[in-house]
Each structure stands twice: as structure tokens, then as C-alpha cells.
Amino acid sequence: KYWGKASVEHNTPINSSVSVTLDQSDLRAVTTAAASPSFASDRLWLNGSEEEDAATSKRFRACVDGVRALASDKMDPDTGAVLVKKDDWSSMHVHVASYNTFPTAAGLASSAAGYAALVAALAELFNAKEQYEGQLSSIARQGSGSACRSLYGGFVAWRMGGSKADWSDSLAEQVAPETHWPEIRALILVVSDAKKDTSSTAGMSTSVATSKLLGYRAREVVQPRMEAIEKAWAAKDFATFAHITMAESNQFHATCLDTYPPIFYMNDVSRSVIRAVHVYNDWAGEIRAAYTFDAGPNAVLYTLDQYAVELGALMLRFYPAAADAALGSYISNVGYAQTVQEFKLDDGLVAAVEKTGSTPTAGDVKMMYYTRSGPGPQVLGKEDAIIDPLTGLNTYRP
């Protein structure tokens, strides 16, 4: 887990971290970037609304200016003619429009996806050329720390860096592509789609200042776990991967509790999911599922494709859709939703989860996303653009 900044100025972490980039069929940030000498200023629209302070935002500026510094000549792919000379980019302002297909600021990595998409779109626009491998990820990191990992697909590590004064060595590295372990599945339970009470930035700052546990884990715990989980991913060792994933989630939230005053990201529904996963694994006699929670109450459950339907059926049994919600809109994948609904759970498993005190309550979970590991940023077609090429204005409406 990434929690705590070593340098606020450079937005760098107190420890290295890893993540799984998810497929973009359901969960993605869509971003369009345009530049023109006719634009009077840099402008940004998020989810259809303009961000008034974007031009002076430190994070936005770091990404725009950082990528533009790597710009090169823009060529016509068909004729090879120079459309924009490298030196002309500096005289142009940029307009950026972006939207998420999932709740923003609810703890589902919307910032990571958004800033990764921003840097990828700007790199495509400016025809940016890295001067060293991972440089674009170091720029994305200045927008949102975890965004550096989202520039790659599959299983990705963020190396904390710190040996260089400018922290340019704090960047992401792909450990393995999404094709390496195609059997991995993720089931995301949206417990709340509301903006969290304590932002990640504020929470990290308070934790670094007050939590002794956070400092200890950064010094003693994280690096051995990093090495072990990377080996587990390479070996497709789900049991080890799952165990470390759950232990890291638990310790992250323990540091939040150790923060003064304490920070509570999980709620009772979150904790009931944790109990259900442990009961499921105990019933199975092996680790078939793992939970992880970021800075929010929403659960990300990892499993293998052979257990995905069973796990989904268990979650649907105890976290049913609201009475007025169609199953196809409650679970993102219609085919998976149908299979899950028809699956017959073992009576002993249901009884074991019931013993934890969990009772099915419609509405405890707002929605479920069923997905898998996926690639990094993808270049979309003109039909997906959300900036009008004639006016330079945002065209996206929620």
C-alpha cells in the first residue's frame, strides 16, 4: 500500500508499492487533450464541469509542463508532413476534458486513473519522447502518486526512489503484463459512492505526523512484502499473493486507526465483507479470495476465474441488489450476473457466513463491478473524443 509522502513537494512515497491495473471495459477515465495558439489559457473539464483553478493547479501544471518539456515534432501519420514543430508547442495553451465511468473521490482510484489518462493523452498530443524509461510515470506521479502505476498494464510496482535529489527515480515499473496471469479476476463492491470524509492527501499528512506504526511498517515491513508479492505474481502463486494483499490492507487501516485523531475509511459493511471472505477461505480449506480496501469503504476482491462465480454468488447472497434495481445494472457484467444468480451455494458455507452475524440487506452495496487485469492507457478513436475540434470546448455531459 502507498500511504505517506516522503516529499510533499515532489509527491513521493515513504515506501514502495504495487497495484494491479484493471481492465477498462467498465472502469476507466476517458480523456481528450487539445492544443491551439488560439486558446487564451489552459482549461480543464472534469465529468462535464470546468475546474476554474486548473491553470494554476500545482498538480495539473506539473503534468502539462512536464510532458510538454518532452515534446517533439508532430507528424501527419499518412504523409509524414510536420503538423506542429517542436518549438511551437510552448506557444500553445491546452484544453483537457476528462470523465470517469465510476464514482469519483469514493476510494476507487479515480485520481490515479485520471492523472494517468491525462499524462498519456498529453504524451500523444505532444508526441512526447522519454529521456529515460519510466519518465512519463514520474510526471504522472506528481499529479497523483498512484497514477504512475496506472501508466502500465498488469502488475506494476512503484519504486519509491530517493537516491536522486530531484526524485526522478521515483517511478513505476511493470512487473508483469496482464497476459502473464490471465486467470486473475476482481470483484469490486461499491459500498459507498459518496466522496470520502478525509481525502487521501490529508489523511497521509496526518498519519505521517502522528502514527508510529506507519513509520515502522515503512522501515521494516514493506520491502520484504514487496519482494514476496512480486515473486508470487511471477509464480502465479495465488495463496501468497492473496495473503500479502489482505495483510497489507489490514495494516494500512491499522495505521489509519493509529493516526491521531484516528481515520476511519472502512465501515460496518466493509468489515462484514472481510469476515465473509475469511469464512469462505476457511470453508474451502484454501485461500480462494482476497480483499483489499484503499482509502474508502469499497472492497476489491481478488480471486481466480474458477472461483469467480462462487465468490460472486456468495456476495450477492449477503449483499443483494435493492428491490428496484435490475440485476444487470447491479452487477456490471450481464453474463456473469446471470451465472452468479443461478449458482447454488453450499448450505454449509451460507450457514458459516450467517454465524458471523451477517444478514442480507439490500442497499448495503450500491453496485458490483466484475473485471480482470488489463492494459495501460489506450488511444481511442475520434468518435470517443470529448473536445469539439472546432470550438475547443468540452462536449461531455454526464
Coordinates of C-alpha atoms in Angstrom, one line a residue:
K1 CA 0.0 0.0 0.0
Y2 CA 1.0 3.6 -0.7
W3 CA 0.3 5.7 2.4
G4 CA 2.5 8.6 3.4
K5 CA 4.7 11.1 1.5
A6 CA 8.5 11.4 1.8
S7 CA 8.4 14.7 -0.1
V8 CA 5.3 16.7 -0.4
E9 CA 7.0 18.9 -3.0
H10 CA 7.7 16.0 -5.3
N11 CA 4.8 13.9 -4.3
T12 CA 6.9 10.9 -3.4
P13 CA 6.2 8.0 -1.0
I14 CA 7.8 6.8 2.2
N15 CA 7.7 3.2 0.8
S16 CA 7.4 1.4 -2.5
S17 CA 4.1 -0.1 -3.5
V18 CA 2.4 -2.4 -6.0
S19 CA -1.0 -2.5 -7.8
V20 CA -3.0 -4.4 -10.4
T21 CA -4.2 -2.4 -13.4
L22 CA -7.8 -3.3 -14.1
D23 CA -9.4 -3.8 -17.5
Q24 CA -11.1 -0.7 -18.9
S25 CA -14.3 -2.3 -20.1
D26 CA -16.1 -1.0 -17.1
L27 CA -13.7 1.1 -15.0
R28 CA -11.8 3.8 -16.9
A29 CA -11.0 7.5 -17.2
V30 CA -11.6 8.9 -20.7
T31 CA -9.5 12.0 -21.5
T32 CA -9.1 14.2 -24.5
A33 CA -6.3 16.8 -24.8
A34 CA -6.1 19.6 -27.5
A35 CA -3.6 22.4 -28.1
S36 CA -4.0 25.6 -30.1
P37 CA -2.4 29.0 -30.5
S38 CA -6.0 30.4 -30.4
F39 CA -6.6 29.1 -26.8
A40 CA -6.4 32.0 -24.4
S41 CA -5.5 29.8 -21.4
D42 CA -5.1 26.3 -20.2
R43 CA -8.5 24.8 -19.2
L44 CA -9.8 21.6 -17.7
W45 CA -13.2 20.0 -17.5
L46 CA -13.9 17.0 -15.2
N47 CA -17.0 15.0 -15.6
G48 CA -18.6 17.8 -17.6
S49 CA -17.8 20.7 -15.2
E50 CA -14.9 23.2 -15.7
E51 CA -12.3 23.3 -13.0
E52 CA -11.8 27.1 -12.6
D53 CA -8.4 27.0 -11.0
A54 CA -6.9 24.4 -13.3
A55 CA -4.4 26.7 -15.0
T56 CA -2.7 27.4 -11.6
S57 CA -3.2 24.0 -10.0
K58 CA 0.2 22.6 -9.0
R59 CA -0.7 19.0 -10.0
F60 CA -2.2 19.9 -13.3
R61 CA 0.7 22.2 -14.2
A62 CA 3.3 19.6 -13.2
C63 CA 1.7 17.2 -15.7
V64 CA 1.2 19.6 -18.6
D65 CA 4.5 21.3 -18.2
G66 CA 6.4 18.1 -17.6
V67 CA 5.0 16.3 -20.7
R68 CA 5.4 19.4 -22.9
A69 CA 9.1 19.6 -22.0
L70 CA 9.4 16.2 -23.7
A71 CA 7.5 17.3 -26.8
S72 CA 8.8 16.7 -30.4
D73 CA 7.6 17.4 -33.9
K74 CA 4.0 16.3 -34.6
M75 CA 3.9 14.4 -37.8
D76 CA 1.0 13.5 -40.1
P77 CA 0.8 9.7 -39.9
D78 CA -0.2 9.4 -43.6
T79 CA 2.0 12.0 -45.3
G80 CA 4.9 12.4 -42.9
A81 CA 4.4 16.2 -43.0
V82 CA 5.2 18.2 -39.9
L83 CA 2.0 19.4 -38.4
V84 CA 3.5 21.2 -35.4
K85 CA 7.1 21.9 -34.8
K86 CA 8.7 21.0 -31.5
D87 CA 9.4 24.7 -30.7
D88 CA 5.9 25.8 -31.4
W89 CA 4.2 23.8 -28.6
S90 CA 5.4 26.3 -26.0
S91 CA 3.3 29.0 -27.6
M92 CA 0.1 27.0 -27.3
H93 CA -2.3 26.5 -24.4
V94 CA -4.1 23.2 -23.8
H95 CA -7.7 22.2 -23.2
V96 CA -8.4 18.9 -21.4
A97 CA -11.7 17.2 -20.8
S98 CA -12.0 14.0 -18.8
Y99 CA -14.6 11.8 -17.2
N100 CA -14.7 8.7 -15.1
T101 CA -17.1 5.8 -15.6
F102 CA -17.1 5.1 -11.9
P103 CA -17.6 7.3 -8.7
T104 CA -15.0 10.0 -8.2
A105 CA -13.3 10.5 -4.8
A106 CA -15.0 7.4 -3.3
G107 CA -11.8 5.4 -2.9
L108 CA -11.8 3.7 -6.3
A109 CA -8.5 5.3 -7.6
S110 CA -10.2 7.9 -9.7
S111 CA -7.2 10.3 -9.2
A112 CA -4.8 7.6 -10.3
A113 CA -6.8 6.8 -13.4
G114 CA -7.4 10.5 -14.2
Y115 CA -3.9 11.7 -14.0
A116 CA -2.5 8.6 -15.8
A117 CA -5.0 9.3 -18.6
L118 CA -4.0 13.0 -18.6
V119 CA -0.3 12.3 -19.0
A120 CA -1.0 9.6 -21.6
A121 CA -3.2 12.0 -23.6
L122 CA -0.7 14.8 -23.4
A123 CA 2.1 12.5 -24.4
E124 CA 0.1 11.5 -27.5
L125 CA -0.8 15.1 -28.3
F126 CA 2.8 16.5 -27.9
N127 CA 4.4 13.4 -29.4
A128 CA 6.5 13.3 -26.2
K129 CA 9.7 11.3 -26.1
E130 CA 11.0 9.9 -22.8
Q131 CA 14.6 10.7 -22.0
Y132 CA 14.8 7.6 -19.7
E133 CA 12.5 4.7 -19.2
G134 CA 9.6 5.5 -16.8
Q135 CA 10.0 9.3 -17.1
L136 CA 6.3 9.8 -18.0
S137 CA 5.3 7.8 -14.9
S138 CA 7.5 10.1 -12.8
I139 CA 5.5 13.0 -14.3
A140 CA 2.1 11.3 -13.6
R141 CA 3.3 10.7 -10.0
Q142 CA 3.4 14.5 -9.5
G143 CA -0.3 14.7 -10.3
S144 CA -1.4 11.7 -8.2
G145 CA 1.1 9.3 -6.7
S146 CA -0.6 6.1 -7.7
A147 CA -1.1 7.4 -11.3
C148 CA 2.5 6.5 -12.0
R149 CA 1.5 2.8 -11.7
S150 CA -1.6 3.2 -13.9
L151 CA 0.5 4.1 -16.9
Y152 CA 1.3 0.4 -17.2
G153 CA -0.9 -2.7 -17.5
G154 CA -0.9 -5.8 -15.5
F155 CA 1.0 -6.0 -12.2
V156 CA 3.0 -2.8 -11.5
A157 CA 5.5 -1.6 -8.9
W158 CA 6.1 2.0 -7.8
R159 CA 9.8 2.2 -6.8
M160 CA 10.0 4.8 -4.1
G161 CA 13.3 6.3 -5.2
G162 CA 15.1 8.9 -3.2
S163 CA 18.7 8.4 -4.3
K164 CA 18.4 11.4 -6.6
A165 CA 17.8 14.9 -5.3
D166 CA 15.0 15.6 -7.7
W167 CA 13.3 12.3 -7.0
S168 CA 13.3 11.5 -10.7
D169 CA 14.0 7.8 -9.7
S170 CA 10.6 7.6 -8.0
L171 CA 8.8 5.9 -10.9
A172 CA 6.7 2.9 -11.9
E173 CA 7.9 -0.3 -13.4
Q174 CA 5.8 -3.1 -14.9
V175 CA 6.5 -6.3 -13.1
A176 CA 4.4 -8.5 -15.5
P177 CA 1.9 -7.7 -18.2
E178 CA -1.8 -8.6 -17.9
T179 CA -1.3 -11.5 -20.2
H180 CA 1.1 -13.2 -17.7
W181 CA -1.7 -14.3 -15.3
P182 CA -5.0 -14.1 -17.3
E183 CA -6.9 -16.1 -14.7
I184 CA -6.9 -13.3 -12.1
R185 CA -10.4 -11.8 -11.5
A186 CA -11.5 -8.8 -9.4
L187 CA -15.0 -8.3 -7.9
I188 CA -15.4 -4.7 -6.7
L189 CA -18.2 -4.0 -4.2
V190 CA -19.1 -0.3 -4.1
V191 CA -20.2 0.2 -0.5
S192 CA -20.4 3.9 -0.9
D193 CA -20.2 6.2 -4.0
A194 CA -20.1 9.3 -1.9
K195 CA -16.9 11.5 -1.5
K196 CA -14.9 10.3 1.4
D197 CA -14.8 12.4 4.6
T198 CA -11.0 12.5 4.8
S199 CA -9.1 12.9 1.5
S200 CA -6.1 10.7 0.9
T201 CA -3.7 13.7 0.9
A202 CA -5.0 15.0 4.2
G203 CA -5.0 11.5 5.7
M204 CA -1.5 10.8 4.6
S205 CA -0.2 14.0 6.1
T206 CA -1.8 13.3 9.5
S207 CA -0.6 9.7 9.5
V208 CA 3.0 10.6 8.8
A209 CA 2.9 13.2 11.5
T210 CA 1.3 11.1 14.2
S211 CA 1.4 7.3 13.6
K212 CA 4.4 5.4 14.9
L213 CA 3.1 2.3 13.3
L214 CA 3.3 3.9 9.8
G215 CA 7.0 4.7 10.2
Y216 CA 7.7 1.2 11.5
R217 CA 5.9 -0.6 8.6
A218 CA 7.7 1.6 6.0
R219 CA 11.1 0.8 7.5
E220 CA 10.6 -2.9 8.4
V221 CA 7.6 -4.5 6.8
V222 CA 7.0 -3.2 3.3
Q223 CA 10.2 -4.1 1.4
P224 CA 10.1 -7.9 2.3
R225 CA 6.5 -7.9 1.4
M226 CA 7.2 -6.2 -1.9
E227 CA 9.8 -8.9 -2.8
A228 CA 7.5 -11.7 -1.8
I229 CA 4.4 -10.4 -3.6
E230 CA 6.4 -9.8 -6.8
K231 CA 7.7 -13.4 -6.6
A232 CA 4.2 -14.7 -6.0
W233 CA 2.9 -12.8 -9.1
A234 CA 5.7 -14.2 -11.2
A235 CA 5.0 -17.7 -10.0
K236 CA 1.2 -17.3 -10.2
D237 CA 1.1 -18.2 -6.5
F238 CA -2.4 -17.0 -5.6
A239 CA -2.3 -18.1 -1.9
T240 CA 0.8 -16.0 -1.2
F241 CA -0.4 -13.1 -3.3
A242 CA -3.8 -13.1 -1.5
H243 CA -2.3 -13.4 2.0
I244 CA 0.0 -10.5 1.5
T245 CA -2.8 -8.4 -0.1
M246 CA -5.1 -8.9 2.8
A247 CA -2.3 -8.4 5.4
E248 CA -1.3 -5.1 3.7
S249 CA -4.9 -3.9 3.6
N250 CA -5.3 -4.7 7.3
Q251 CA -2.1 -3.0 8.3
F252 CA -2.9 0.1 6.2
H253 CA -6.2 0.5 8.0
A254 CA -4.4 -0.2 11.3
T255 CA -2.1 2.8 10.6
C256 CA -5.2 4.9 9.9
L257 CA -6.6 3.8 13.3
D258 CA -3.1 4.6 14.9
T259 CA -3.3 8.1 13.4
Y260 CA -4.3 10.9 15.8
P261 CA -7.1 11.7 15.6
P262 CA -7.9 8.3 14.0
I263 CA -9.2 8.0 10.4
F264 CA -12.0 5.6 9.6
Y265 CA -12.3 4.7 6.0
M266 CA -14.0 1.3 6.3
N267 CA -17.5 0.9 7.8
D268 CA -19.5 -2.0 9.2
V269 CA -20.4 -3.3 5.7
S270 CA -16.7 -3.3 4.8
R271 CA -15.8 -5.3 7.9
S272 CA -18.6 -7.8 7.2
V273 CA -17.1 -8.4 3.8
I274 CA -13.8 -9.1 5.4
R275 CA -15.4 -11.7 7.8
A276 CA -17.2 -13.3 4.8
V277 CA -14.0 -13.7 2.8
H278 CA -12.2 -15.4 5.7
V279 CA -15.2 -17.7 6.3
Y280 CA -15.2 -18.6 2.6
N281 CA -11.5 -19.4 2.6
D282 CA -11.8 -21.5 5.8
W283 CA -14.8 -23.4 4.4
A284 CA -12.8 -24.1 1.2
G285 CA -9.7 -25.2 3.1
E286 CA -7.6 -22.9 0.9
I287 CA -7.3 -19.2 0.1
R288 CA -9.7 -18.7 -2.9
A289 CA -10.3 -15.0 -2.4
A290 CA -8.5 -11.9 -1.0
Y291 CA -9.9 -8.5 0.0
T292 CA -8.2 -5.1 -0.2
F293 CA -9.5 -1.7 0.8
D294 CA -7.9 1.6 -0.1
A295 CA -8.9 5.0 1.4
G296 CA -12.6 4.2 1.4
P297 CA -15.1 1.6 2.3
N298 CA -15.3 -0.1 -1.1
A299 CA -14.0 -3.7 -1.3
V300 CA -11.8 -5.1 -4.1
L301 CA -11.9 -8.9 -4.0
Y302 CA -9.3 -10.9 -6.0
T303 CA -9.9 -14.5 -7.0
L304 CA -9.2 -16.9 -9.9
D305 CA -11.6 -17.4 -12.7
Q306 CA -12.5 -20.9 -11.5
Y307 CA -13.9 -19.5 -8.2
A308 CA -15.3 -16.2 -9.5
V309 CA -18.9 -17.3 -9.9
E310 CA -18.9 -18.9 -6.5
L311 CA -17.5 -15.8 -4.8
G312 CA -19.9 -13.6 -6.7
A313 CA -22.9 -15.8 -5.7
L314 CA -21.8 -15.5 -2.0
M315 CA -21.5 -11.7 -2.2
L316 CA -24.9 -11.5 -4.0
R317 CA -26.5 -13.7 -1.3
F318 CA -25.4 -11.4 1.5
Y319 CA -25.3 -8.1 -0.4
P320 CA -28.4 -8.2 -2.6
A321 CA -29.5 -5.5 -5.1
A322 CA -32.1 -3.0 -4.0
A323 CA -35.6 -4.1 -4.8
D324 CA -36.0 -1.6 -7.6
A325 CA -32.6 -2.4 -9.2
A326 CA -32.2 -4.8 -12.2
L327 CA -29.5 -7.4 -11.7
G328 CA -27.9 -6.4 -15.0
S329 CA -27.4 -2.9 -13.7
Y330 CA -26.3 -4.0 -10.2
I331 CA -23.5 -6.3 -11.5
S332 CA -21.6 -4.7 -14.4
N333 CA -21.2 -7.9 -16.5
V334 CA -24.6 -9.2 -17.6
G335 CA -23.4 -12.7 -18.4
Y336 CA -21.6 -13.0 -15.2
A337 CA -24.6 -11.6 -13.3
Q338 CA -26.9 -14.3 -14.7
T339 CA -24.4 -17.1 -14.0
V340 CA -24.0 -15.9 -10.4
Q341 CA -27.7 -15.6 -9.8
E342 CA -28.2 -19.2 -11.0
F343 CA -25.3 -20.7 -8.9
K344 CA -26.3 -22.9 -6.0
L345 CA -24.2 -22.1 -2.9
D346 CA -23.3 -24.8 -0.4
D347 CA -25.6 -24.7 2.6
G348 CA -22.7 -25.1 4.9
L349 CA -21.0 -22.1 3.5
V350 CA -24.1 -19.9 3.8
A351 CA -24.6 -21.1 7.4
A352 CA -21.0 -20.3 8.3
V353 CA -21.2 -16.7 7.0
E354 CA -24.5 -16.3 8.8
K355 CA -22.8 -17.2 12.1
T356 CA -20.7 -14.0 11.7
G357 CA -23.9 -12.0 12.2
S358 CA -24.1 -11.1 8.6
T359 CA -27.7 -10.8 7.3
P360 CA -28.6 -10.0 3.7
T361 CA -29.6 -6.3 3.4
A362 CA -30.5 -4.7 0.1
G363 CA -28.6 -1.5 -0.5
D364 CA -25.6 -2.2 1.7
V365 CA -23.7 -2.5 -1.6
K366 CA -24.6 0.0 -4.3
M367 CA -23.1 -1.9 -7.2
M368 CA -20.6 -4.6 -8.1
Y369 CA -18.0 -4.5 -10.9
Y370 CA -16.7 -7.8 -12.3
T371 CA -13.4 -7.3 -14.1
R372 CA -9.9 -8.6 -14.6
S373 CA -6.3 -7.3 -15.0
G374 CA -6.0 -5.1 -18.1
P375 CA -3.6 -3.0 -20.1
G376 CA -2.4 0.5 -19.6
P377 CA -3.7 3.6 -21.4
Q378 CA -5.3 3.1 -24.8
V379 CA -5.5 5.6 -27.6
L380 CA -9.2 5.9 -28.6
G381 CA -10.8 6.9 -31.9
K382 CA -12.2 10.3 -32.9
E383 CA -15.7 9.1 -32.1
D384 CA -14.7 9.0 -28.4
A385 CA -13.2 12.5 -28.2
I386 CA -14.9 14.9 -25.8
I387 CA -13.5 18.2 -27.1
D388 CA -15.1 19.8 -30.1
P389 CA -12.3 20.3 -32.7
L390 CA -13.9 23.5 -33.9
T391 CA -14.5 25.3 -30.6
G392 CA -12.0 23.5 -28.4
L393 CA -14.7 23.2 -25.7
N394 CA -15.8 20.2 -23.7
T395 CA -18.7 18.1 -25.2
Y396 CA -19.2 15.6 -22.4
R397 CA -22.4 15.7 -20.5
P398 CA -23.0 13.3 -17.6

